[in-house]
Amino acid sequence: DWSSDVCSSDLGIDELVSFADKLEKATIDTIEGGTMTKDLALITTLENITTVNSEGFIKAIRATLEKML
């Protein structure tokens, strides 16, 4: 039955959830650390921010995430 296969922990669902949680935290930490895209910079109350393009933002999140893994 396919539904039991989808719900199986053998598929790494727990690991996926853990990774997603870390990715979310890395994104928030990156923004709170002052690195963000211009659209976010326009609505933040943080000082001393660094604005980056989308690729730079993704790379900054990746760097933060790699420190967590």
GROMACS .gro file of N, CA, C and O in nm:
model
  276
    1ASP      N    1   0.085  -0.118   0.000
    1ASP     CA    2   0.000   0.000   0.000
    1ASP      C    3   0.090   0.124   0.000
    1ASP      O    4   0.178   0.138   0.084
    2TRP      N    5   0.069   0.214  -0.096
    2TRP     CA    6   0.157   0.329  -0.113
    2TRP      C    7   0.152   0.425   0.004
    2TRP      O    8   0.251   0.489   0.037
    3SER      N    9   0.037   0.436   0.073
    3SER     CA   10   0.027   0.533   0.183
    3SER      C   11   0.117   0.495   0.299
    3SER      O   12   0.174   0.581   0.365
    4SER      N   13   0.131   0.366   0.323
    4SER     CA   14   0.222   0.326   0.432
    4SER      C   15   0.366   0.351   0.391
    4SER      O   16   0.451   0.381   0.475
    5ASP      N   17   0.396   0.341   0.261
    5ASP     CA   18   0.530   0.373   0.213
    5ASP      C   19   0.562   0.521   0.232
    5ASP      O   20   0.672   0.557   0.271
    6VAL      N   21   0.464   0.606   0.203
    6VAL     CA   22   0.484   0.751   0.216
    6VAL      C   23   0.507   0.789   0.362
    6VAL      O   24   0.587   0.876   0.393
    7CYS      N   25   0.440   0.723   0.452
    7CYS     CA   26   0.451   0.755   0.594
    7CYS      C   27   0.568   0.685   0.661
    7CYS      O   28   0.595   0.707   0.779
    8SER      N   29   0.637   0.603   0.590
    8SER     CA   30   0.747   0.526   0.647
    8SER      C   31   0.865   0.614   0.684
    8SER      O   32   0.906   0.700   0.609
    9SER      N   33   0.920   0.593   0.802
    9SER     CA   34   1.038   0.668   0.843
    9SER      C   35   1.160   0.626   0.762
    9SER      O   36   1.262   0.693   0.765
   10ASP      N   37   1.149   0.513   0.689
   10ASP     CA   38   1.259   0.470   0.604
   10ASP      C   39   1.287   0.570   0.493
   10ASP      O   40   1.394   0.572   0.436
   11LEU      N   41   1.191   0.655   0.463
   11LEU     CA   42   1.209   0.754   0.357
   11LEU      C   43   1.283   0.878   0.405
   11LEU      O   44   1.309   0.969   0.329
   12GLY      N   45   1.316   0.884   0.533
   12GLY     CA   46   1.392   0.996   0.585
   12GLY      C   47   1.308   1.119   0.616
   12GLY      O   48   1.359   1.230   0.612
   13ILE      N   49   1.181   1.099   0.646
   13ILE     CA   50   1.094   1.212   0.677
   13ILE      C   51   1.147   1.291   0.797
   13ILE      O   52   1.150   1.414   0.795
   14ASP      N   53   1.191   1.222   0.899
   14ASP     CA   54   1.245   1.290   1.018
   14ASP      C   55   1.366   1.375   0.982
   14ASP      O   56   1.379   1.488   1.030
   15GLU      N   57   1.452   1.323   0.897
   15GLU     CA   58   1.570   1.397   0.854
   15GLU      C   59   1.530   1.517   0.770
   15GLU      O   60   1.589   1.625   0.782
   16LEU      N   61   1.430   1.501   0.686
   16LEU     CA   62   1.381   1.612   0.603
   16LEU      C   63   1.324   1.723   0.690
   16LEU      O   64   1.353   1.841   0.670
   17VAL      N   65   1.245   1.686   0.789
   17VAL     CA   66   1.187   1.784   0.880
   17VAL      C   67   1.298   1.856   0.957
   17VAL      O   68   1.295   1.979   0.972
   18SER      N   69   1.396   1.783   1.002
   18SER     CA   70   1.509   1.843   1.074
   18SER      C   71   1.584   1.941   0.985
   18SER      O   72   1.618   2.052   1.028
   19PHE      N   73   1.608   1.903   0.861
   19PHE     CA   74   1.677   1.992   0.767
   19PHE      C   75   1.594   2.118   0.742
   19PHE      O   76   1.647   2.229   0.741
   20ALA      N   77   1.465   2.102   0.722
   20ALA     CA   78   1.376   2.216   0.697
   20ALA      C   79   1.377   2.312   0.816
   20ALA      O   80   1.381   2.435   0.797
   21ASP      N   81   1.377   2.259   0.936
   21ASP     CA   82   1.382   2.342   1.056
   21ASP      C   83   1.514   2.420   1.062
   21ASP      O   84   1.516   2.539   1.095
   22LYS      N   85   1.624   2.355   1.029
   22LYS     CA   86   1.754   2.422   1.028
   22LYS      C   87   1.761   2.527   0.919
   22LYS      O   88   1.818   2.635   0.939
   23LEU      N   89   1.703   2.498   0.804
   23LEU     CA   90   1.701   2.595   0.695
   23LEU      C   91   1.620   2.718   0.734
   23LEU      O   92   1.662   2.831   0.708
   24GLU      N   93   1.508   2.697   0.799
   24GLU     CA   94   1.427   2.810   0.846
   24GLU      C   95   1.506   2.894   0.946
   24GLU      O   96   1.508   3.018   0.937
   25LYS      N   97   1.571   2.830   1.041
   25LYS     CA   98   1.650   2.902   1.141
   25LYS      C   99   1.766   2.976   1.076
   25LYS      O  100   1.795   3.091   1.111
   26ALA      N  101   1.831   2.914   0.979
   26ALA     CA  102   1.943   2.979   0.909
   26ALA      C  103   1.895   3.103   0.834
   26ALA      O  104   1.963   3.206   0.832
   27THR      N  105   1.777   3.095   0.776
   27THR     CA  106   1.721   3.210   0.704
   27THR      C  107   1.693   3.324   0.801
   27THR      O  108   1.732   3.440   0.776
   28ILE      N  109   1.629   3.293   0.911
   28ILE     CA  110   1.597   3.396   1.011
   28ILE      C  111   1.725   3.455   1.070
   28ILE      O  112   1.737   3.577   1.084
   29ASP      N  113   1.820   3.370   1.103
   29ASP     CA  114   1.947   3.417   1.159
   29ASP      C  115   2.021   3.507   1.061
   29ASP      O  116   2.084   3.606   1.103
   30THR      N  117   2.016   3.474   0.933
   30THR     CA  118   2.082   3.556   0.831
   30THR      C  119   2.019   3.694   0.826
   30THR      O  120   2.089   3.796   0.823
   31ILE      N  121   1.887   3.698   0.826
   31ILE     CA  122   1.816   3.826   0.822
   31ILE      C  123   1.843   3.906   0.951
   31ILE      O  124   1.877   4.024   0.945
   32GLU      N  125   1.829   3.841   1.065
   32GLU     CA  126   1.853   3.909   1.193
   32GLU      C  127   1.998   3.953   1.208
   32GLU      O  128   2.028   4.047   1.282
   33GLY      N  129   2.088   3.886   1.135
   33GLY     CA  130   2.229   3.924   1.135
   33GLY      C  131   2.257   4.043   1.046
   33GLY      O  132   2.369   4.094   1.043
   34GLY      N  133   2.157   4.087   0.971
   34GLY     CA  134   2.170   4.208   0.892
   34GLY      C  135   2.193   4.189   0.743
   34GLY      O  136   2.211   4.286   0.670
   35THR      N  137   2.192   4.066   0.696
   35THR     CA  138   2.209   4.041   0.553
   35THR      C  139   2.073   4.006   0.494
   35THR      O  140   2.008   3.912   0.541
   36MET      N  141   2.032   4.084   0.394
   36MET     CA  142   1.900   4.064   0.337
   36MET      C  143   1.891   4.128   0.199
   36MET      O  144   1.979   4.205   0.160
   37THR      N  145   1.784   4.096   0.129
   37THR     CA  146   1.758   4.156  -0.001
   37THR      C  147   1.699   4.296   0.021
   37THR      O  148   1.652   4.330   0.131
   38LYS      N  149   1.699   4.376  -0.083
   38LYS     CA  150   1.654   4.515  -0.072
   38LYS      C  151   1.508   4.525  -0.027
   38LYS      O  152   1.472   4.615   0.052
   39ASP      N  153   1.422   4.435  -0.074
   39ASP     CA  154   1.281   4.441  -0.034
   39ASP      C  155   1.265   4.423   0.117
   39ASP      O  156   1.183   4.488   0.180
   40LEU      N  157   1.346   4.337   0.175
   40LEU     CA  158   1.342   4.319   0.321
   40LEU      C  159   1.406   4.438   0.392
   40LEU      O  160   1.358   4.481   0.497
   41ALA      N  161   1.511   4.492   0.332
   41ALA     CA  162   1.579   4.607   0.392
   41ALA      C  163   1.486   4.728   0.403
   41ALA      O  164   1.497   4.807   0.498
   42LEU      N  165   1.393   4.740   0.310
   42LEU     CA  166   1.300   4.853   0.312
   42LEU      C  167   1.201   4.847   0.428
   42LEU      O  168   1.146   4.950   0.467
   43ILE      N  169   1.179   4.728   0.484
   43ILE     CA  170   1.080   4.715   0.591
   43ILE      C  171   1.141   4.680   0.727
   43ILE      O  172   1.068   4.665   0.823
   44THR      N  173   1.272   4.671   0.735
   44THR     CA  174   1.335   4.632   0.861
   44THR      C  175   1.360   4.753   0.950
   44THR      O  176   1.370   4.866   0.902
   45THR      N  177   1.370   4.727   1.078
   45THR     CA  178   1.408   4.830   1.174
   45THR      C  179   1.553   4.810   1.219
   45THR      O  180   1.603   4.887   1.301
   46LEU      N  181   1.618   4.707   1.164
   46LEU     CA  182   1.757   4.680   1.199
   46LEU      C  183   1.847   4.790   1.142
   46LEU      O  184   1.818   4.850   1.039
   47GLU      N  185   1.958   4.813   1.211
   47GLU     CA  186   2.057   4.908   1.161
   47GLU      C  187   2.177   4.830   1.109
   47GLU      O  188   2.193   4.712   1.136
   48ASN      N  189   2.260   4.897   1.033
   48ASN     CA  190   2.383   4.837   0.979
   48ASN      C  191   2.355   4.711   0.900
   48ASN      O  192   2.412   4.605   0.926
   49ILE      N  193   2.266   4.722   0.803
   49ILE     CA  194   2.232   4.606   0.722
   49ILE      C  195   2.317   4.602   0.595
   49ILE      O  196   2.370   4.704   0.552
   50THR      N  197   2.327   4.484   0.541
   50THR     CA  198   2.394   4.464   0.414
   50THR      C  199   2.291   4.411   0.317
   50THR      O  200   2.229   4.308   0.343
   51THR      N  201   2.270   4.485   0.207
   51THR     CA  202   2.175   4.437   0.108
   51THR      C  203   2.250   4.360   0.000
   51THR      O  204   2.359   4.399  -0.042
   52VAL      N  205   2.191   4.251  -0.039
   52VAL     CA  206   2.249   4.164  -0.142
   52VAL      C  207   2.139   4.127  -0.241
   52VAL      O  208   2.021   4.140  -0.211
   53ASN      N  209   2.180   4.080  -0.357
   53ASN     CA  210   2.081   4.032  -0.454
   53ASN      C  211   2.034   3.893  -0.411
   53ASN      O  212   2.081   3.838  -0.312
   54SER      N  213   1.941   3.837  -0.485
   54SER     CA  214   1.883   3.707  -0.446
   54SER      C  215   1.989   3.599  -0.435
   54SER      O  216   1.988   3.519  -0.341
   55GLU      N  217   2.081   3.595  -0.531
   55GLU     CA  218   2.186   3.493  -0.527
   55GLU      C  219   2.274   3.512  -0.403
   55GLU      O  220   2.308   3.416  -0.333
   56GLY      N  221   2.309   3.636  -0.373
   56GLY     CA  222   2.390   3.663  -0.254
   56GLY      C  223   2.318   3.626  -0.127
   56GLY      O  224   2.380   3.579  -0.031
   57PHE      N  225   2.187   3.647  -0.124
   57PHE     CA  226   2.107   3.612  -0.007
   57PHE      C  227   2.105   3.461   0.013
   57PHE      O  228   2.126   3.412   0.124
   58ILE      N  229   2.085   3.388  -0.095
   58ILE     CA  230   2.085   3.241  -0.086
   58ILE      C  231   2.221   3.191  -0.040
   58ILE      O  232   2.232   3.101   0.044
   59LYS      N  233   2.328   3.252  -0.091
   59LYS     CA  234   2.462   3.211  -0.050
   59LYS      C  235   2.487   3.243   0.097
   59LYS      O  236   2.553   3.166   0.167
   60ALA      N  237   2.435   3.355   0.145
   60ALA     CA  238   2.451   3.391   0.286
   60ALA      C  239   2.374   3.293   0.375
   60ALA      O  240   2.425   3.252   0.480
   61ILE      N  241   2.255   3.256   0.332
   61ILE     CA  242   2.178   3.155   0.407
   61ILE      C  243   2.253   3.024   0.408
   61ILE      O  244   2.263   2.957   0.511
   62ARG      N  245   2.309   2.988   0.294
   62ARG     CA  246   2.385   2.862   0.286
   62ARG      C  247   2.503   2.863   0.384
   62ARG      O  248   2.527   2.763   0.453
   63ALA      N  249   2.574   2.975   0.389
   63ALA     CA  250   2.689   2.984   0.481
   63ALA      C  251   2.643   2.968   0.626
   63ALA      O  252   2.708   2.899   0.706
   64THR      N  253   2.531   3.031   0.660
   64THR     CA  254   2.477   3.018   0.796
   64THR      C  255   2.434   2.873   0.822
   64THR      O  256   2.464   2.817   0.928
   65LEU      N  257   2.368   2.813   0.725
   65LEU     CA  258   2.321   2.676   0.739
   65LEU      C  259   2.437   2.578   0.755
   65LEU      O  260   2.432   2.487   0.838
   66GLU      N  261   2.543   2.598   0.679
   66GLU     CA  262   2.658   2.507   0.686
   66GLU      C  263   2.720   2.507   0.825
   66GLU      O  264   2.773   2.405   0.869
   67LYS      N  265   2.713   2.619   0.895
   67LYS     CA  266   2.766   2.625   1.031
   67LYS      C  267   2.681   2.544   1.128
   67LYS      O  268   2.728   2.501   1.233
   68MET      N  269   2.554   2.523   1.090
   68MET     CA  270   2.462   2.450   1.177
   68MET      C  271   2.465   2.300   1.154
   68MET      O  272   2.420   2.223   1.238
   69LEU      N  273   2.515   2.258   1.039
   69LEU     CA  274   2.513   2.115   1.004
   69LEU      C  275   2.635   2.042   1.053
   69LEU      O  276   2.735   2.093   1.083
   0.00000   0.00000   0.00000
